Short mmCIF file of C-alpha atoms (C1' of nucleotides) in Angstrom, two decimals:
data_model
loop_
_atom_site.label_atom_id
_atom_site.label_comp_id
_atom_site.label_asym_id
_atom_site.label_seq_id
_atom_site.Cartn_x
_atom_site.Cartn_y
_atom_site.Cartn_z
CA MET A 78 75.03 111.54 -3.29
CA ASP A 79 75.15 109.40 -6.43
CA ASN A 80 78.27 110.69 -8.11
CA THR A 81 76.99 110.38 -11.63
CA SER A 82 79.17 113.17 -12.93
CA LEU A 83 82.54 111.62 -12.17
CA PRO A 84 84.59 109.47 -14.54
CA ARG A 85 83.93 105.79 -14.26
CA ARG A 86 87.28 105.01 -12.60
CA GLN A 87 86.65 107.44 -9.81
CA ARG A 88 83.06 106.38 -9.42
CA GLU A 89 84.21 102.81 -8.94
CA ARG A 90 86.81 103.87 -6.50
CA LEU A 91 84.20 105.61 -4.42
CA ARG A 92 81.95 102.61 -4.59
CA HIS A 93 84.77 100.36 -3.41
CA ARG A 94 85.52 102.74 -0.63
CA GLN A 95 81.89 102.61 0.40
CA GLU A 96 81.85 98.81 0.25
CA ILE A 97 84.76 98.67 2.63
CA MET A 98 83.06 101.06 5.00
CA ASP A 99 79.89 99.00 4.88
CA ALA A 100 81.73 95.83 5.77
CA ALA A 101 83.54 97.68 8.51
CA LEU A 102 80.31 99.08 9.90
CA ARG A 103 78.82 95.67 10.29
CA LEU A 104 81.89 94.22 11.94
CA PHE A 105 82.60 97.15 14.23
CA SER A 106 79.02 97.44 15.33
CA GLU A 107 78.87 93.78 16.21
CA ARG A 108 82.13 93.50 18.04
CA GLY A 109 83.60 96.94 18.64
CA TYR A 110 86.68 98.63 17.27
CA HIS A 111 89.38 96.61 18.97
CA ASN A 112 87.87 93.22 18.37
CA VAL A 113 87.87 93.52 14.60
CA SER A 114 91.07 93.09 12.62
CA MET A 115 91.96 94.60 9.29
CA GLN A 116 92.16 91.05 7.97
CA GLU A 117 88.52 90.48 8.82
CA ILE A 118 87.43 93.71 7.20
CA ALA A 119 89.43 92.72 4.14
CA ASP A 120 87.78 89.31 4.01
CA LYS A 121 84.29 90.63 4.53
CA SER A 122 84.64 93.38 1.96
CA GLU A 123 86.39 91.02 -0.49
CA PHE A 124 89.40 93.25 -0.86
CA SER A 125 92.94 92.60 0.22
CA ILE A 126 94.51 94.11 3.26
CA GLY A 127 96.73 96.18 1.00
CA SER A 128 93.69 97.74 -0.62
CA LEU A 129 92.28 98.87 2.66
CA TYR A 130 95.44 100.89 3.10
CA LYS A 131 95.03 102.40 -0.34
CA PHE A 132 91.67 103.77 0.69
CA PHE A 133 92.40 104.64 4.29
CA LYS A 134 95.54 105.81 6.00
CA ASN A 135 95.15 103.29 8.79
CA LYS A 136 92.59 101.46 10.85
CA GLU A 137 91.54 104.44 12.88
CA ASP A 138 91.10 106.52 9.76
CA LEU A 139 88.81 103.86 8.33
CA TYR A 140 86.78 103.78 11.49
CA ARG A 141 86.58 107.50 11.60
CA ALA A 142 85.49 107.83 7.99
CA MET A 143 82.86 105.19 8.46
CA VAL A 144 81.42 106.70 11.60
CA LEU A 145 81.41 110.12 10.05
CA ASP A 146 79.61 108.81 7.01
CA ARG A 147 76.86 107.37 9.17
CA ALA A 148 76.71 110.38 11.42
CA TYR A 149 75.77 112.50 8.44
CA VAL A 150 73.06 110.08 7.34
CA PHE A 151 71.72 110.09 10.81
CA ARG A 152 71.87 113.81 11.26
CA ASP A 153 70.22 114.49 7.90
CA THR A 154 67.33 112.19 8.64
CA LEU A 155 66.65 113.68 12.02
CA MET A 156 67.13 117.20 10.77
CA LYS A 157 64.55 116.65 8.08
CA ALA A 158 62.16 115.22 10.64
CA ILE A 159 62.25 118.25 12.91
CA GLU A 160 62.09 120.61 9.98
CA ARG A 161 58.81 119.30 8.61
CA PRO A 162 55.90 121.74 8.99
CA GLY A 163 53.85 121.64 12.14
CA ASP A 164 53.97 123.02 15.66
CA ALA A 165 56.62 122.17 18.21
CA VAL A 166 54.72 119.17 19.47
CA ASP A 167 54.48 117.75 15.97
CA ARG A 168 58.15 118.26 15.39
CA MET A 169 59.08 116.55 18.57
CA LYS A 170 56.88 113.64 17.59
CA ASN A 171 58.48 113.57 14.16
CA TYR A 172 61.84 113.27 15.82
CA ILE A 173 60.78 110.39 18.02
CA ARG A 174 59.38 108.48 15.08
CA ALA A 175 62.19 109.28 12.64
CA LYS A 176 64.81 108.20 15.10
CA GLY A 177 63.10 104.85 15.42
CA GLU A 178 63.09 104.55 11.67
CA VAL A 179 66.77 105.27 11.12
CA PHE A 180 67.68 102.84 13.79
CA ALA A 181 65.37 100.19 12.39
CA ALA A 182 66.77 100.73 8.91
CA ASN A 183 70.14 99.75 10.24
CA ILE A 184 70.10 98.19 13.63
CA SER A 185 73.88 98.22 13.85
CA MET A 186 73.68 101.97 14.10
CA VAL A 187 72.19 101.68 17.56
CA ARG A 188 75.51 100.53 18.79
CA LEU A 189 77.42 103.08 16.81
CA TYR A 190 75.17 105.85 17.93
CA LEU A 191 75.86 104.98 21.49
CA GLU A 192 79.58 104.97 20.91
CA VAL A 193 79.42 108.24 19.09
CA THR A 194 77.20 110.19 21.41
CA SER A 195 78.64 108.94 24.65
CA GLY A 196 81.09 106.10 24.41
CA SER A 197 83.84 106.47 21.94
CA ARG A 198 85.19 109.77 23.08
CA PHE A 199 87.02 107.64 25.58
CA ASN A 200 87.98 104.79 23.34
CA LEU A 201 90.10 106.29 20.65
CA LYS A 202 92.74 108.93 20.61
CA ALA A 203 91.64 112.27 21.92
CA GLY A 204 90.45 114.64 19.25
CA PHE A 205 89.16 111.76 17.20
CA ASP A 206 85.63 112.85 17.29
CA GLU A 207 85.68 116.58 17.27
CA GLU A 208 83.89 116.61 13.96
CA ILE A 209 81.39 114.01 15.07
CA GLN A 210 80.85 115.79 18.32
CA GLY A 211 80.21 118.89 16.27
CA ILE A 212 77.57 117.22 14.14
CA TYR A 213 75.81 116.00 17.23
CA GLU A 214 75.95 119.35 18.95
CA ASP A 215 74.73 121.26 15.93
CA PHE A 216 71.79 118.99 15.73
CA MET A 217 71.00 119.32 19.40
CA ASP A 218 71.09 123.08 19.15
CA ARG A 219 68.67 122.97 16.26
CA PHE A 220 66.46 120.56 18.16
CA ALA A 221 66.55 122.84 21.18
CA SER A 222 65.25 125.67 19.05
CA VAL A 223 62.13 123.61 18.42
CA PHE A 224 61.49 123.79 22.11
CA SER A 225 62.25 127.49 22.26
CA GLU A 226 59.56 127.95 19.70
CA GLY A 227 57.17 125.77 21.67
CA ILE A 228 57.79 127.88 24.72
CA GLU A 229 57.19 131.13 22.86
CA LYS A 230 53.92 129.80 21.55
CA GLY A 231 52.91 128.91 25.08
CA LEU A 232 52.88 125.18 24.40
CA PHE A 233 55.67 124.26 26.79
CA HIS A 234 56.66 125.33 30.25
CA ALA A 235 59.40 127.92 30.16
CA SER A 236 62.47 125.94 31.07
CA ASP A 237 65.80 125.33 29.35
CA PRO A 238 65.13 124.24 25.75
CA TYR A 239 68.44 122.44 25.48
CA TYR A 240 67.57 120.33 28.48
CA MET A 241 64.22 119.58 26.94
CA ALA A 242 65.92 118.37 23.79
CA LEU A 243 68.29 116.30 25.85
CA ALA A 244 65.39 114.78 27.74
CA VAL A 245 63.84 113.57 24.50
CA GLU A 246 67.23 112.28 23.42
CA GLY A 247 67.75 110.34 26.62
CA LEU A 248 64.30 108.91 26.74
CA THR A 249 64.33 107.70 23.16
CA ASN A 250 67.79 106.23 23.57
CA ALA A 251 66.73 104.17 26.52
CA PHE A 252 63.89 102.62 24.59
CA LEU A 253 65.85 102.16 21.42
CA PHE A 254 68.50 100.23 23.28
CA LEU A 255 65.80 98.08 24.79
CA TRP A 256 64.32 97.52 21.38
CA ALA A 257 67.73 96.72 19.89
CA GLU A 258 68.13 93.91 22.39
CA LYS A 259 64.72 92.34 22.07
CA PRO A 260 63.06 93.77 18.99
CA GLU A 261 60.08 91.42 19.09
CA ARG A 262 59.45 91.91 22.74
CA HIS A 263 59.69 95.70 22.74
CA PRO A 264 58.69 97.04 19.34
CA TYR A 265 59.52 100.70 19.21
CA ASP A 266 56.27 101.46 17.38
CA LYS A 267 54.29 100.36 20.36
CA ILE A 268 56.43 102.34 22.74
CA ILE A 269 56.19 105.65 20.92
CA PRO A 270 52.87 106.67 22.52
CA PHE A 271 54.32 105.93 25.90
CA ILE A 272 57.35 108.12 25.27
CA GLU A 273 55.19 110.91 23.95
CA HIS A 274 52.89 110.72 26.88
CA ILE A 275 55.62 110.92 29.47
CA LEU A 276 57.22 113.84 27.75
CA LEU A 277 54.04 115.75 27.24
CA GLU A 278 52.08 114.95 30.36
CA GLY A 279 54.34 113.10 32.77
CA ILE A 280 53.38 110.10 34.79
CA LEU A 281 51.24 111.63 37.49
CA THR A 282 47.49 111.19 37.40
CA GLY A 283 45.35 114.30 37.54
CA LYS A 284 44.24 113.44 41.02
CA ALA A 285 47.79 112.97 42.24
CA ARG A 286 48.93 116.15 40.58
CA GLN A 287 46.48 118.15 42.62
CA ARG A 288 47.22 116.27 45.77
CA ILE A 289 50.99 116.40 45.53
CA LEU A 290 51.73 119.54 43.65
CA GLY A 291 48.75 121.74 44.38
CA GLU A 292 47.15 123.71 41.60
CA SER A 293 50.11 126.05 41.31
CA GLY A 294 52.23 123.78 39.14
CA TYR A 295 55.81 124.19 38.26
CA LYS A 296 58.29 126.98 38.73
CA ALA A 297 60.74 126.52 35.91
CA PRO A 298 64.32 126.10 37.12
CA GLY A 299 67.35 127.18 35.17
CA SER A 300 65.81 129.48 32.66
CA MET B 268 82.77 94.39 53.80
CA ASP B 269 85.77 94.96 56.08
CA ASN B 270 87.15 91.48 56.48
CA THR B 271 88.20 91.91 60.10
CA SER B 272 87.80 88.24 60.86
CA LEU B 273 90.39 86.88 58.45
CA PRO B 274 94.05 86.18 59.23
CA ARG B 275 96.33 89.12 58.52
CA ARG B 276 97.94 87.48 55.48
CA GLN B 277 94.63 86.98 53.76
CA ARG B 278 93.41 90.40 54.73
CA GLU B 279 96.46 91.92 53.08
CA ARG B 280 95.98 89.82 50.03
CA LEU B 281 92.45 91.11 49.68
CA ARG B 282 93.60 94.65 50.16
CA HIS B 283 96.22 94.25 47.47
CA ARG B 284 93.64 92.80 45.16
CA GLN B 285 91.44 95.78 45.80
CA GLU B 286 94.31 98.18 45.17
CA ILE B 287 94.89 96.61 41.81
CA MET B 288 91.23 96.88 40.95
CA ASP B 289 91.18 100.51 42.00
CA ALA B 290 94.11 101.36 39.77
CA ALA B 291 92.49 99.42 36.96
CA LEU B 292 89.19 101.24 37.42
CA ARG B 293 90.81 104.58 36.99
CA LEU B 294 92.76 103.59 33.94
CA PHE B 295 89.97 101.68 32.24
CA SER B 296 87.45 104.39 32.86
CA GLU B 297 89.72 107.03 31.40
CA ARG B 298 90.83 105.18 28.33
CA GLY B 299 88.77 102.03 27.86
CA TYR B 300 89.68 98.38 28.09
CA HIS B 301 91.84 98.02 25.03
CA ASN B 302 93.86 101.17 25.51
CA VAL B 303 95.22 100.16 28.88
CA SER B 304 98.03 97.63 29.17
CA MET B 305 98.78 95.29 32.02
CA GLN B 306 102.08 97.09 32.35
CA GLU B 307 100.29 100.35 33.05
CA ILE B 308 98.02 98.77 35.61
CA ALA B 309 101.08 97.24 37.23
CA ASP B 310 102.83 100.61 37.35
CA LYS B 311 99.84 102.48 38.69
CA SER B 312 99.07 99.91 41.35
CA GLU B 313 102.76 99.57 42.25
CA PHE B 314 102.80 95.85 41.73
CA SER B 315 104.65 93.86 39.13
CA ILE B 316 103.02 92.38 36.09
CA GLY B 317 103.60 88.96 37.53
CA SER B 318 101.61 89.87 40.60
CA LEU B 319 98.60 90.91 38.59
CA TYR B 320 98.53 87.38 37.25
CA LYS B 321 98.68 85.99 40.76
CA PHE B 322 95.48 87.84 41.57
CA PHE B 323 93.67 87.51 38.28
CA LYS B 324 93.69 84.79 35.67
CA ASN B 325 94.17 87.30 32.86
CA LYS B 326 93.35 90.81 31.78
CA GLU B 327 89.72 90.11 31.08
CA ASP B 328 89.27 88.45 34.42
CA LEU B 329 90.68 91.54 36.11
CA TYR B 330 88.35 93.79 34.20
CA ARG B 331 85.42 91.60 34.95
CA ALA B 332 86.16 91.42 38.67
CA MET B 333 86.58 95.16 38.83
CA VAL B 334 83.37 95.94 37.01
CA LEU B 335 81.47 93.44 39.08
CA ASP B 336 82.81 94.95 42.25
CA ARG B 337 81.55 98.38 41.24
CA ALA B 338 78.29 97.07 39.94
CA TYR B 339 77.50 95.80 43.41
CA VAL B 340 78.39 99.10 45.04
CA PHE B 341 76.21 100.83 42.56
CA ARG B 342 73.33 98.47 42.89
CA ASP B 343 73.40 98.56 46.67
CA THR B 344 73.33 102.33 46.80
CA LEU B 345 70.42 102.62 44.42
CA MET B 346 68.58 99.77 46.04
CA LYS B 347 68.84 101.46 49.42
CA ALA B 348 67.58 104.68 47.89
CA ILE B 349 64.40 103.19 46.50
CA GLU B 350 63.82 101.19 49.62
CA ARG B 351 63.70 104.17 51.95
CA PRO B 352 60.24 104.86 53.40
CA GLY B 353 57.90 107.11 51.48
CA ASP B 354 55.43 106.90 48.65
CA ALA B 355 56.32 105.98 45.08
CA VAL B 356 57.04 109.60 44.17
CA ASP B 357 59.47 109.93 47.06
CA ARG B 358 61.22 106.75 46.08
CA MET B 359 61.60 107.82 42.52
CA LYS B 360 63.06 111.09 43.72
CA ASN B 361 65.41 109.22 46.02
CA TYR B 362 66.64 107.26 43.07
CA ILE B 363 67.29 110.34 41.00
CA ARG B 364 69.26 111.97 43.76
CA ALA B 365 71.16 108.86 44.86
CA LYS B 366 72.25 108.11 41.35
CA GLY B 367 73.73 111.57 41.09
CA GLU B 368 75.55 110.99 44.33
CA VAL B 369 77.14 107.67 43.41
CA PHE B 370 78.26 109.13 40.14
CA ALA B 371 79.63 112.22 41.81
CA ALA B 372 81.43 110.12 44.40
CA ASN B 373 83.35 108.53 41.59
CA ILE B 374 83.04 110.21 38.29
CA SER B 375 84.86 107.42 36.51
CA MET B 376 81.86 105.25 37.17
CA VAL B 377 79.84 107.25 34.70
CA ARG B 378 81.87 105.78 31.96
CA LEU B 379 81.78 102.32 33.41
CA TYR B 380 78.08 102.49 33.99
CA LEU B 381 77.57 103.27 30.37
CA GLU B 382 79.71 100.36 29.30
CA VAL B 383 77.97 98.04 31.66
CA THR B 384 74.39 98.96 30.98
CA SER B 385 74.68 99.37 27.26
CA GLY B 386 78.12 99.27 25.78
CA SER B 387 80.33 96.46 26.84
CA ARG B 388 78.06 93.61 25.93
CA PHE B 389 79.55 94.11 22.53
CA ASN B 390 83.12 94.75 23.49
CA LEU B 391 84.27 91.66 25.23
CA LYS B 392 83.66 88.01 24.68
CA ALA B 393 80.03 87.02 24.64
CA GLY B 394 78.75 85.86 27.98
CA PHE B 395 81.16 88.12 29.78
CA ASP B 396 78.53 90.10 31.49
CA GLU B 397 75.75 87.73 32.26
CA GLU B 398 76.24 88.32 35.95
CA ILE B 399 76.42 92.07 35.49
CA GLN B 400 73.43 92.04 33.24
CA GLY B 401 71.67 90.10 35.96
CA ILE B 402 72.48 92.67 38.61
CA TYR B 403 71.15 95.41 36.40
CA GLU B 404 67.98 93.57 35.54
CA ASP B 405 67.24 92.62 39.11
CA PHE B 406 67.51 96.21 40.08
CA MET B 407 65.29 97.37 37.27
CA ASP B 408 62.63 94.86 38.25
CA ARG B 409 62.72 96.11 41.79
CA PHE B 410 62.57 99.69 40.58
CA ALA B 411 59.62 98.82 38.35
CA SER B 412 57.76 97.56 41.38
CA VAL B 413 57.97 101.05 42.85
CA PHE B 414 55.92 102.19 39.91
CA SER B 415 53.49 99.31 40.25
CA GLU B 416 52.88 100.47 43.76
CA GLY B 417 52.44 104.04 42.56
CA ILE B 418 49.86 102.89 40.07
CA GLU B 419 47.94 100.89 42.64
CA LYS B 420 47.83 103.87 44.93
CA GLY B 421 46.46 105.97 42.09
CA LEU B 422 49.50 108.20 41.91
CA PHE B 423 50.59 107.21 38.43
CA HIS B 424 48.82 106.53 35.18
CA ALA B 425 48.33 102.84 34.63
CA SER B 426 50.99 101.99 32.10
CA ASP B 427 53.87 99.54 32.04
CA PRO B 428 55.89 99.95 35.26
CA TYR B 429 59.04 98.59 33.69
CA TYR B 430 58.87 101.20 31.00
CA MET B 431 58.38 103.84 33.62
CA ALA B 432 61.50 102.68 35.39
CA LEU B 433 63.38 102.68 32.13
CA ALA B 434 62.21 106.19 31.39
CA VAL B 435 63.70 107.42 34.65
CA GLU B 436 66.86 105.48 33.87
CA GLY B 437 67.19 107.01 30.42
CA LEU B 438 66.44 110.51 31.51
CA THR B 439 68.89 110.49 34.38
CA ASN B 440 71.59 108.94 32.21
CA ALA B 441 71.30 111.66 29.64
CA PHE B 442 71.82 114.34 32.23
CA LEU B 443 74.53 112.50 34.07
CA PHE B 444 76.54 112.15 30.89
CA LEU B 445 76.10 115.83 30.28
CA TRP B 446 77.22 116.57 33.78
CA ALA B 447 80.19 114.23 33.47
CA GLU B 448 81.42 116.25 30.51
CA LYS B 449 80.98 119.70 31.93
CA PRO B 450 80.41 119.40 35.65
CA GLU B 451 80.60 123.13 36.35
CA ARG B 452 78.33 124.04 33.51
CA HIS B 453 75.63 121.48 34.23
CA PRO B 454 75.61 120.64 37.91
CA TYR B 455 73.35 117.68 38.45
CA ASP B 456 71.90 119.22 41.61
CA LYS B 457 70.42 122.02 39.61
CA ILE B 458 69.02 119.66 37.02
CA ILE B 459 67.22 117.36 39.40
CA PRO B 460 64.08 119.54 39.65
CA PHE B 461 63.92 119.65 35.90
CA ILE B 462 64.10 115.86 35.62
CA GLU B 463 61.49 115.43 38.30
CA HIS B 464 59.20 117.88 36.68
CA ILE B 465 59.34 116.26 33.28
CA LEU B 466 58.73 112.84 34.71
CA LEU B 467 55.90 113.91 36.93
CA GLU B 468 54.13 116.54 34.87
CA GLY B 469 55.62 116.55 31.39
CA ILE B 470 56.51 119.59 29.39
CA LEU B 471 53.10 120.78 28.27
CA THR B 472 51.55 123.82 29.87
CA GLY B 473 48.07 123.47 31.30
CA LYS B 474 46.64 125.54 28.53
CA ALA B 475 48.31 123.46 25.84
CA ARG B 476 47.24 120.27 27.49
CA GLN B 477 43.62 121.22 27.14
CA ARG B 478 44.03 122.52 23.65
CA ILE B 479 45.99 119.61 22.29
CA LEU B 480 44.83 116.68 24.27
CA GLY B 481 41.36 117.63 25.33
CA GLU B 482 40.22 116.94 28.87
CA SER B 483 40.12 113.19 28.29
CA GLY B 484 43.82 112.63 28.82
CA TYR B 485 45.75 109.50 28.17
CA LYS B 486 44.77 105.97 27.33
CA ALA B 487 47.60 103.91 28.70
CA PRO B 488 49.22 101.73 26.05
CA GLY B 489 50.85 98.41 26.75
CA SER B 490 49.35 97.56 30.06
"C1'" DA C 39 101.01 96.70 -29.37
"C1'" DA C 40 103.79 99.13 -26.50
"C1'" DT C 41 103.82 102.40 -22.79
"C1'" DA C 42 102.00 104.70 -19.06
"C1'" DT C 43 98.96 105.02 -15.33
"C1'" DG C 44 96.19 103.34 -11.93
"C1'" DT C 45 94.71 99.39 -8.86
"C1'" DT C 46 95.07 95.11 -6.24
"C1'" DT C 47 97.51 91.68 -3.93
"C1'" DG C 48 99.33 89.19 0.27
"C1'" DA C 49 103.64 87.58 2.19
"C1'" DA C 50 107.05 89.80 5.01
"C1'" DT C 51 107.99 93.12 8.66
"C1'" DA C 52 107.36 95.68 12.79
"C1'" DA C 53 105.12 96.93 16.88
"C1'" DT C 54 102.59 96.09 20.67
"C1'" DA C 55 101.14 93.85 24.54
"C1'" DA C 56 99.45 89.53 26.96
"C1'" DT C 57 101.21 85.78 29.52
"C1'" DT C 58 104.73 82.62 31.65
"C1'" DC C 59 108.15 81.12 34.80
"C1'" DA C 60 112.52 80.67 37.09
"C1'" DT C 61 114.34 83.37 40.72
"C1'" DA C 62 114.40 86.23 44.84
"C1'" DG C 63 112.36 87.97 48.89
"C1'" DA C 64 109.13 87.66 53.13
"C1'" DT C 65 106.84 85.54 56.62
"C1'" DT C 66 105.67 81.84 59.55
"C1'" DA C 67 106.45 77.37 61.79
"C1'" DT C 68 109.61 74.03 63.92
"C1'" DA D 54 118.44 79.34 63.06
"C1'" DT D 55 116.60 76.51 59.43
"C1'" DA D 56 113.16 74.86 56.79
"C1'" DA D 57 108.78 75.38 54.73
"C1'" DT D 58 105.46 78.16 52.70
"C1'" DC D 59 103.71 81.95 50.69
"C1'" DT D 60 104.28 86.23 47.80
"C1'" DA D 61 106.41 89.31 44.51
"C1'" DT D 62 109.37 90.21 40.56
"C1'" DG D 63 110.28 91.36 35.59
"C1'" DA D 64 113.00 89.66 31.68
"C1'" DA D 65 111.97 86.39 28.17
"C1'" DT D 66 108.50 84.20 25.40
"C1'" DT D 67 104.52 84.03 22.60
"C1'" DA D 68 100.65 85.78 20.19
"C1'" DT D 69 98.36 88.95 17.80
"C1'" DT D 70 97.65 92.26 14.43
"C1'" DA D 71 98.64 96.70 12.17
"C1'" DT D 72 101.28 98.27 8.39
"C1'" DT D 73 104.54 98.18 4.34
"C1'" DC D 74 106.01 97.29 -0.25
"C1'" DA D 75 107.59 94.96 -4.34
"C1'" DA D 76 105.38 92.50 -7.71
"C1'" DA D 77 101.16 91.30 -10.55
"C1'" DC D 78 97.21 92.77 -12.77
"C1'" DA D 79 93.99 95.94 -15.26
"C1'" DT D 80 92.75 99.77 -17.84
"C1'" DA D 81 93.64 103.82 -20.55
"C1'" DT D 82 96.70 106.38 -23.87
"C1'" DT D 83 99.91 106.91 -27.73
#
DNA sequence: AATATGTTTGAATAATAATTCATAGATTAT
DNA sequence: ATAATCTATGAATTATTATTCAAACATATT
């Protein structure tokens, strides 16, 4: 990560490149791709417009590089979280917590994450995000395997592990967006137990479960 | 809704306005606000550029009107769904199903919905979506009250009803986005039982529940 | 210290697309 | 049938912003 081996000139170049991407991240995440001009990125990063074009082919290329950069940070963090030792339940909990931490570390990523996982496929030229899409999908597959394991061990009901992963994804997203809007009002820390509880036990009371569902429980659909 | 009372001239005007918004919806939802030109909307709607400006102050105003229009359709459908008779569990299930139906009825709304509930606050001028935001929040409050009722009746664990509503929101979104990408591969119909099951009972098996959580169960956080 | 190589600059250019407006066409009223 | 009113048109204007490029500056090499 820290390119200590390279000649100074190149090291500087990389640092400059990174500075531009950092400025761009902040601007794009606040106002979106089309509402940020190259001029503004130049100003914020304290380079000239011309320089931006030395580092990046064009505006879209800059955006793409920046998003990709962050996607890897994001993916690595979450990957580490679900790879830490423990059973499937632990790993799932690690994911929920780690995701909150990456987001908190850089709140502008909430917005980017949204664009990347659902939004931007529509916004830029088609094919833009194949690589990003790939990163996301690889991760989800790995995450799904956590649930496969949980099922094998008899921890989880036997339904589609990918859907289980997606459920965690969707649930955490919802609360992270809420938190991103009103961080003081909805601290993610406080919400984690709630998320975990829903995922693990659902919202029904024991009494209701018996009344509504009978003792029998759930016939897994799909798988 | 059908303005049968108005003079013909005005009725036509309204219809034309709607036609423009319909064309705009399709284009915007496929390619996003900034990648659609007024010229294209004019072509698609079979009006001239000049006419667009007779109906709408400017491009943003057109977008806004169109989104608002759909937001109301959306809200009304979901509101009706959770207002149908039944207990809290039924109402929640109604919501899950109805949401799938509105989306299916117009798949382009998936994209819009995303922009409206999470994305676009960043994309257009600040203050753009106060009204839309309001529609969404009103609905969520109403939806939360379904869970309040469920708690009172002893159906649900006593935790924050708004969070419960948001959990359903987040979970359904995740699966609807999945469905929107690969409708054949992930038909929402088939996924509904899975969503319901997670929400109601969670993913843990009975055995695991006892092992991991003990008999005691859950101390509701927040509320 | 002169030359070569690499880097930065920002005014000038080019491309795109929003908006205006004078004109033409329809419809209704007299 | 004519005038008055309302509606639609799209070429011309204006605004914005991405991109280029020739010149200046900096650093390394001989």
